[in-house]
Amino acid sequence: MDKNYLETIRNSKPAQFGILIFIFLILYFLIPQSENNYLWRLPSVLKGIPLAINNVIFNALYEWFPLKVWDPVFEMYEEKAAFREFTKAVSQGLLFLITVVRELLLGGDKIIDVFVSDSWLKENDWLSWPALPWTATTVGAFLLGYQLNGIRLGLLGGIGALYISVFGNYVPSIQTLSFVLITTPICFVLGLSFGIWGYLDKKVETALQPVLNVMQTMPQFAYLVPIIALFGLGDHAGSIATIIIATPPMIRNTILGLKRISPEVVEAGLMSGCTKPQLLFKVLIPAARRDILNGVNTVIMQCLAMVVIASFVGAKGLGLNLKIALNSLKIGKAAEAGLCIVIIAVILDRFTKAWADKQKDYFENLTFFQRYKLLIIFAISVVIFSIIAFISGGYFDKINYLYVIPIEKGLTIAHYIDGAVDWVWETFFYSLNSFNKFLLTQVLGPMKHAYLGMPVIATFTLAMGAAYIVGNARTALIVGGMLLFIALSEYWDRALITMYMGSFAVIMASLNGIILGSIFGRTERGGRILLSFCDFFETFPSFVYLIPVIFLFNITDTSVLIAAIVYATVPATRYTVWGLKSVPLSLHEAGTMSGVSAFQRWTNIEIPIAFPTVMLGVNQTVVFSLQMVILGALIGTEDLGQIIFGALSRTKDGAGVALTLGIFVSLIAICVDVIVRNWAEERKKALGLA
Amino acid sequence: MSPTISCDSVYKIFGANANKLLADSNGSVDAKQFQEAGCIVGVNNASFDVEKGEMLVVMGLSGSGKSTLLRCISRLTDATAGKILVDGEDICLMNNKQLVELRREKMGMVFQNFALLPHKTVIENIAFPLQVKGVSTENSMYKALEMVELVGLKGRENYFPRELSGGQQQRVGIARSLAVEPDIWFLDEPFSALDPLIRKEMQDEFLRLQGVLNKTIMFVTHDFDEALRLADRIAIMKDGIIEQLDTPGNIVLNPATDYVKKFTEDVPREKVLKIESIMDPKDTNASDNLKVSKDDIIESVAEKILNSKEIIKVIDPKDSSEVGSINPSKVIKVLFGG
Ligand SMILES: Nc1ncnc2c1ncn2[C@@H]1O[C@H](COP(=O)(O)OP(=O)(O)OP(=O)(O)O)[C@@H](O)[C@H]1O
Ligand SMILES: [Mg+2]
């Protein structure tokens, strides 16, 4: 070949991509589909992995480190595995804590039961902790909001609580809240500790990074079966699943916050004569306060996003109600439960953000009553409302509405929603259905078919080639290695389906996000409004997106994909706005002076400069899309998610299957992440932004 | 009496195998060579003393190792080799506890970018060194309030750093470093983040404070004018090496190396030189109308001398005894060359 020609290719990425796609297509059409052709599909030599993982778990549970434990009932020593005793202790401890909070708010006698004998409790009917009346809770929510950020936040809290109570969702909401109240502090302490450790010790941070990457990209479902195996079913299991999901962002936020502290501030602390603990508690943690509290906010949001999934392992509350409603296709009911979760999420989100921004006034000179005014008002209202509720108990027969309005008796608009859905169905059935059919048969079907018809060698060439072009040989090897792991299992076809759904969602969501962001993000005001929309949509737990689409498109790939696209559009939009904001004013002016049209400005100035930032958004989009695609298993799909979900009912190797496939999904996400991140870095360097 | 700070062949080399490289080099470190080996030379064989009550100004281009030198002496970083004595004690041998003690009792530092604790108010920032020392809240607040007054921030005690201008923030930094009444005061480019007007004001403030407090000071700056206004002696650094350490006058008149010469070339001499350096022996013709001190900087008395048009007596400010005389023509020579 001509030397000049080679040189051009070496310097032109588009040319390299062109050649890569050409090779890919040749491989795609040349490799015959046959079971024995290793270029078509690799042999599933790693078939045994799920079972092996499972065996490890069960060995750990029943055989490792046997301890002699005194059994008081049989009055003899018994051999018990240490690990099992440990998981038992953790389960009981968590369950106890959750029950305490729950009973404090809802009343009951389970906690008292712990301290007195059963028979005595049965004889004394009066012995029961009184429930907190919903009226008092509503006042409490108002006062807390008022204290944090004035009357508007107070009204948000109060009206939210009022709605929840009057619509009969008080009990499940409090159950969910107690779950959040116990889980959040645990995540906080764990996240803060690991974060500090990672900050202090570079080695720990390096070791944490890949673990956090996997944990944050694993589908939440994947943890459920192993958790059931280890901890059993119940609220505590839900709490543990949530802790696993919600702690990584807390760790990241802590490390980020600590790293952001200027080294001079640390040195100032040292020069002030701080000892090591003083430096940590008086300088580092307070100086990183904002980021750490943002971490707490993320944890709370994750807790709420997990409630439905946690209900699969036995967590009670709104999540369970929503799951049941979804299973029986009761749209109205599901929407109401979903709305309650969103309300709680919004309230907690605004409350914690207000708390994070609140600066303490050290020098206000207040008397005891001034300082604790609101707390005193709350205490008084609790007493008054309790007395009223108690006294008026005689007026109601059976149900005392002044304590709790039960779900069957609460107001409801479920039938209106159902009616509206029916109406939409009847009116638009034809168009919805034909759109759905069109999409399934003309777009999704062929796309899925194309993915499944891809020889394994072609997939590897494409992925590793792309990684090589944007990165180097090492990047290519990392990507190849991770894919190889999946290809050697028996789930490659399922993984291809996951990839098809994921890539469709990612492409559509990215397009949406970039277009939305470009249209509105070009003015300061538009950008701000769009970002606050993003904030708003981000407070919705992921499964909430599934509710409306199921009703419109039934249980099909379309529903899941539309939910995924909507859900994943949020980060794509957000990063596009950020990226456009980063275009320097001088460039805009230079563009104006050279007389570019709006469109030219967009294609020639804004998009290239914003590109690296936009790519980071696309990265997020991948994670969001995959999460939703896997979550789609809830309503029925046929990708990896479905098997992970199905593992819930596999007794023999469920835990192993769920974990293995969870890691597969995570690997897919990480592969894309590696490629996209390298690409963004390279563009950044090329633009001189790095 | 032993000097307050004493450095003896101090090296600071960044990089993985700094120790080994240094041991192999037998003390003669070449920055380029080390860089090829993957090490960066921060401080290269620094030896000097700072006497009690003296102000040593450290100068040099960006990256010349000024901050690193200060960090070694305050042991914010460990010197790779060498001996650093503070009041006769080797700080490199101190354990953590002694170090905390030393910083609590003897040292104060002001940072280039203020380095205030963002979560604390002005008064809390200033009281912070006292509080970590275990002083009661009441006493530390009382003391801090005194410091607030000293640096002229009264009425702003309850502001947060982000609510203050740069100059005000740096006053807080200065007050904080003074709260424990340290003997040794390190200032790392304390005024370089400020605009020229405020910088001038802060320098005056600083000189006023130093007049009152009389501490042993190491002061890092980029700005030769600033150095001239403040310094008893100046150290000029290049690539970690102290090229010359001397009085401002000597540095300008007798630069030790070409680098120092270039560095001081543009400095107007009248701003540096004292009358002493150009005076003649006692002269009986000298007029009695006007006397100047031998320590006066030429620039500050030039106008007086030129206006008088006669030979003027030069005296020693300590005992007002006559030590020489000065002819206006000499001053003209310094001012206008030739
Ligand atoms: N922690 C570190 N690790 C590696 N190299 C460092 C480190 N700190 C400083 N250096 C290097 O040591 C040299 C001296 O840095 P130093 O900060 O002392 O310079 P400086 O004279 O204070 O400069 P400036 O005027 O910009 O503050 C520089 O080349 C710098 O890159
Ligand atoms: Mg410096």
PDB file of N, CA and C in Angstrom, chain A residues 73-109:
ATOM      1  N   VAL A  73     -32.284 -25.178  75.102  1.00  0.00           N
ATOM      2  CA  VAL A  73     -33.480 -26.021  75.089  1.00  0.00           C
ATOM      3  C   VAL A  73     -33.106 -27.487  75.297  1.00  0.00           C
ATOM      4  N   PHE A  74     -32.109 -27.935  74.507  1.00  0.00           N
ATOM      5  CA  PHE A  74     -31.703 -29.345  74.635  1.00  0.00           C
ATOM      6  C   PHE A  74     -30.602 -29.535  75.656  1.00  0.00           C
ATOM      7  N   GLU A  75     -30.147 -28.427  76.237  1.00  0.00           N
ATOM      8  CA  GLU A  75     -29.104 -28.472  77.240  1.00  0.00           C
ATOM      9  C   GLU A  75     -27.891 -29.246  76.765  1.00  0.00           C
ATOM     10  N   MET A  76     -27.402 -28.889  75.603  1.00  0.00           N
ATOM     11  CA  MET A  76     -26.195 -29.534  75.095  1.00  0.00           C
ATOM     12  C   MET A  76     -25.493 -28.603  74.109  1.00  0.00           C
ATOM     13  N   TYR A  77     -24.222 -28.922  73.828  1.00  0.00           N
ATOM     14  CA  TYR A  77     -23.491 -28.121  72.848  1.00  0.00           C
ATOM     15  C   TYR A  77     -23.863 -28.560  71.451  1.00  0.00           C
ATOM     16  N   GLU A  78     -23.932 -27.588  70.581  1.00  0.00           N
ATOM     17  CA  GLU A  78     -24.282 -27.922  69.206  1.00  0.00           C
ATOM     18  C   GLU A  78     -23.250 -27.297  68.284  1.00  0.00           C
ATOM     19  N   GLU A  79     -22.960 -27.952  67.177  1.00  0.00           N
ATOM     20  CA  GLU A  79     -22.017 -27.381  66.222  1.00  0.00           C
ATOM     21  C   GLU A  79     -22.751 -26.427  65.294  1.00  0.00           C
ATOM     22  N   LYS A  80     -22.285 -25.202  65.259  1.00  0.00           N
ATOM     23  CA  LYS A  80     -22.915 -24.276  64.330  1.00  0.00           C
ATOM     24  C   LYS A  80     -21.836 -23.506  63.579  1.00  0.00           C
ATOM     25  N   ALA A  81     -22.084 -23.260  62.292  1.00  0.00           N
ATOM     26  CA  ALA A  81     -21.079 -22.548  61.496  1.00  0.00           C
ATOM     27  C   ALA A  81     -21.053 -21.083  61.920  1.00  0.00           C
ATOM     28  N   ALA A  82     -19.833 -20.566  62.064  1.00  0.00           N
ATOM     29  CA  ALA A  82     -19.670 -19.204  62.582  1.00  0.00           C
ATOM     30  C   ALA A  82     -20.364 -18.183  61.697  1.00  0.00           C
ATOM     31  N   PHE A  83     -20.232 -18.379  60.373  1.00  0.00           N
ATOM     32  CA  PHE A  83     -20.769 -17.426  59.435  1.00  0.00           C
ATOM     33  C   PHE A  83     -22.285 -17.333  59.547  1.00  0.00           C
ATOM     34  N   ARG A  84     -22.871 -18.524  59.719  1.00  0.00           N
ATOM     35  CA  ARG A  84     -24.328 -18.572  59.832  1.00  0.00           C
ATOM     36  C   ARG A  84     -24.778 -17.827  61.092  1.00  0.00           C
ATOM     37  N   GLU A  85     -24.036 -18.039  62.175  1.00  0.00           N
ATOM     38  CA  GLU A  85     -24.373 -17.334  63.413  1.00  0.00           C
ATOM     39  C   GLU A  85     -24.255 -15.832  63.203  1.00  0.00           C
ATOM     40  N   PHE A  86     -23.235 -15.464  62.436  1.00  0.00           N
ATOM     41  CA  PHE A  86     -23.025 -14.039  62.177  1.00  0.00           C
ATOM     42  C   PHE A  86     -24.195 -13.448  61.389  1.00  0.00           C
ATOM     43  N   THR A  87     -24.578 -14.138  60.298  1.00  0.00           N
ATOM     44  CA  THR A  87     -25.674 -13.583  59.497  1.00  0.00           C
ATOM     45  C   THR A  87     -26.963 -13.552  60.298  1.00  0.00           C
ATOM     46  N   LYS A  88     -27.116 -14.540  61.151  1.00  0.00           N
ATOM     47  CA  LYS A  88     -28.316 -14.562  61.993  1.00  0.00           C
ATOM     48  C   LYS A  88     -28.341 -13.354  62.911  1.00  0.00           C
ATOM     49  N   ALA A  89     -27.195 -13.096  63.537  1.00  0.00           N
ATOM     50  CA  ALA A  89     -27.122 -11.978  64.469  1.00  0.00           C
ATOM     51  C   ALA A  89     -27.417 -10.671  63.749  1.00  0.00           C
ATOM     52  N   VAL A  90     -26.830 -10.520  62.553  1.00  0.00           N
ATOM     53  CA  VAL A  90     -27.068  -9.299  61.778  1.00  0.00           C
ATOM     54  C   VAL A  90     -28.559  -9.163  61.474  1.00  0.00           C
ATOM     55  N   SER A  91     -29.168 -10.263  61.021  1.00  0.00           N
ATOM     56  CA  SER A  91     -30.586 -10.219  60.665  1.00  0.00           C
ATOM     57  C   SER A  91     -31.421  -9.805  61.864  1.00  0.00           C
ATOM     58  N   GLN A  92     -31.161 -10.455  62.997  1.00  0.00           N
ATOM     59  CA  GLN A  92     -31.991 -10.164  64.163  1.00  0.00           C
ATOM     60  C   GLN A  92     -31.813  -8.730  64.628  1.00  0.00           C
ATOM     61  N   GLY A  93     -30.567  -8.284  64.610  1.00  0.00           N
ATOM     62  CA  GLY A  93     -30.302  -6.914  65.040  1.00  0.00           C
ATOM     63  C   GLY A  93     -31.049  -5.912  64.176  1.00  0.00           C
ATOM     64  N   LEU A  94     -30.943  -6.097  62.861  1.00  0.00           N
ATOM     65  CA  LEU A  94     -31.596  -5.171  61.942  1.00  0.00           C
ATOM     66  C   LEU A  94     -33.111  -5.203  62.120  1.00  0.00           C
ATOM     67  N   LEU A  95     -33.619  -6.411  62.201  1.00  0.00           N
ATOM     68  CA  LEU A  95     -35.061  -6.567  62.316  1.00  0.00           C
ATOM     69  C   LEU A  95     -35.557  -5.876  63.573  1.00  0.00           C
ATOM     70  N   PHE A  96     -34.793  -6.035  64.650  1.00  0.00           N
ATOM     71  CA  PHE A  96     -35.172  -5.407  65.909  1.00  0.00           C
ATOM     72  C   PHE A  96     -35.244  -3.888  65.748  1.00  0.00           C
ATOM     73  N   LEU A  97     -34.201  -3.327  65.134  1.00  0.00           N
ATOM     74  CA  LEU A  97     -34.167  -1.867  64.966  1.00  0.00           C
ATOM     75  C   LEU A  97     -35.351  -1.379  64.141  1.00  0.00           C
ATOM     76  N   ILE A  98     -35.613  -2.081  63.042  1.00  0.00           N
ATOM     77  CA  ILE A  98     -36.724  -1.657  62.188  1.00  0.00           C
ATOM     78  C   ILE A  98     -38.028  -1.743  62.966  1.00  0.00           C
ATOM     79  N   THR A  99     -38.186  -2.812  63.723  1.00  0.00           N
ATOM     80  CA  THR A  99     -39.422  -2.981  64.480  1.00  0.00           C
ATOM     81  C   THR A  99     -39.575  -1.876  65.523  1.00  0.00           C
ATOM     82  N   VAL A 100     -38.480  -1.508  66.170  1.00  0.00           N
ATOM     83  CA  VAL A 100     -38.558  -0.440  67.173  1.00  0.00           C
ATOM     84  C   VAL A 100     -39.120   0.831  66.555  1.00  0.00           C
ATOM     85  N   VAL A 101     -38.523   1.248  65.439  1.00  0.00           N
ATOM     86  CA  VAL A 101     -38.984   2.487  64.815  1.00  0.00           C
ATOM     87  C   VAL A 101     -40.437   2.357  64.381  1.00  0.00           C
ATOM     88  N   ARG A 102     -40.744   1.195  63.815  1.00  0.00           N
ATOM     89  CA  ARG A 102     -42.096   0.984  63.323  1.00  0.00           C
ATOM     90  C   ARG A 102     -43.115   1.063  64.452  1.00  0.00           C
ATOM     91  N   GLU A 103     -42.804   0.427  65.567  1.00  0.00           N
ATOM     92  CA  GLU A 103     -43.760   0.411  66.678  1.00  0.00           C
ATOM     93  C   GLU A 103     -43.845   1.773  67.344  1.00  0.00           C
ATOM     94  N   LEU A 104     -42.733   2.477  67.387  1.00  0.00           N
ATOM     95  CA  LEU A 104     -42.780   3.819  67.963  1.00  0.00           C
ATOM     96  C   LEU A 104     -43.804   4.661  67.214  1.00  0.00           C
ATOM     97  N   LEU A 105     -43.877   4.473  65.899  1.00  0.00           N
ATOM     98  CA  LEU A 105     -44.760   5.301  65.097  1.00  0.00           C
ATOM     99  C   LEU A 105     -46.143   4.701  64.935  1.00  0.00           C
ATOM    100  N   LEU A 106     -46.195   3.385  64.845  1.00  0.00           N
ATOM    101  CA  LEU A 106     -47.478   2.745  64.531  1.00  0.00           C
ATOM    102  C   LEU A 106     -48.113   2.063  65.735  1.00  0.00           C
ATOM    103  N   GLY A 107     -47.375   1.969  66.816  1.00  0.00           N
ATOM    104  CA  GLY A 107     -47.911   1.291  67.985  1.00  0.00           C
ATOM    105  C   GLY A 107     -47.819  -0.209  67.874  1.00  0.00           C
ATOM    106  N   GLY A 108     -48.023  -0.910  69.008  1.00  0.00           N
ATOM    107  CA  GLY A 108     -47.959  -2.362  68.978  1.00  0.00           C
ATOM    108  C   GLY A 108     -47.314  -2.880  70.236  1.00  0.00           C
ATOM    109  N   ASP A 109     -47.143  -4.184  70.305  1.00  0.00           N
ATOM    110  CA  ASP A 109     -46.593  -4.743  71.533  1.00  0.00           C
ATOM    111  C   ASP A 109     -45.389  -5.662  71.296  1.00  0.00           C
TER     112      ASP A 109
END
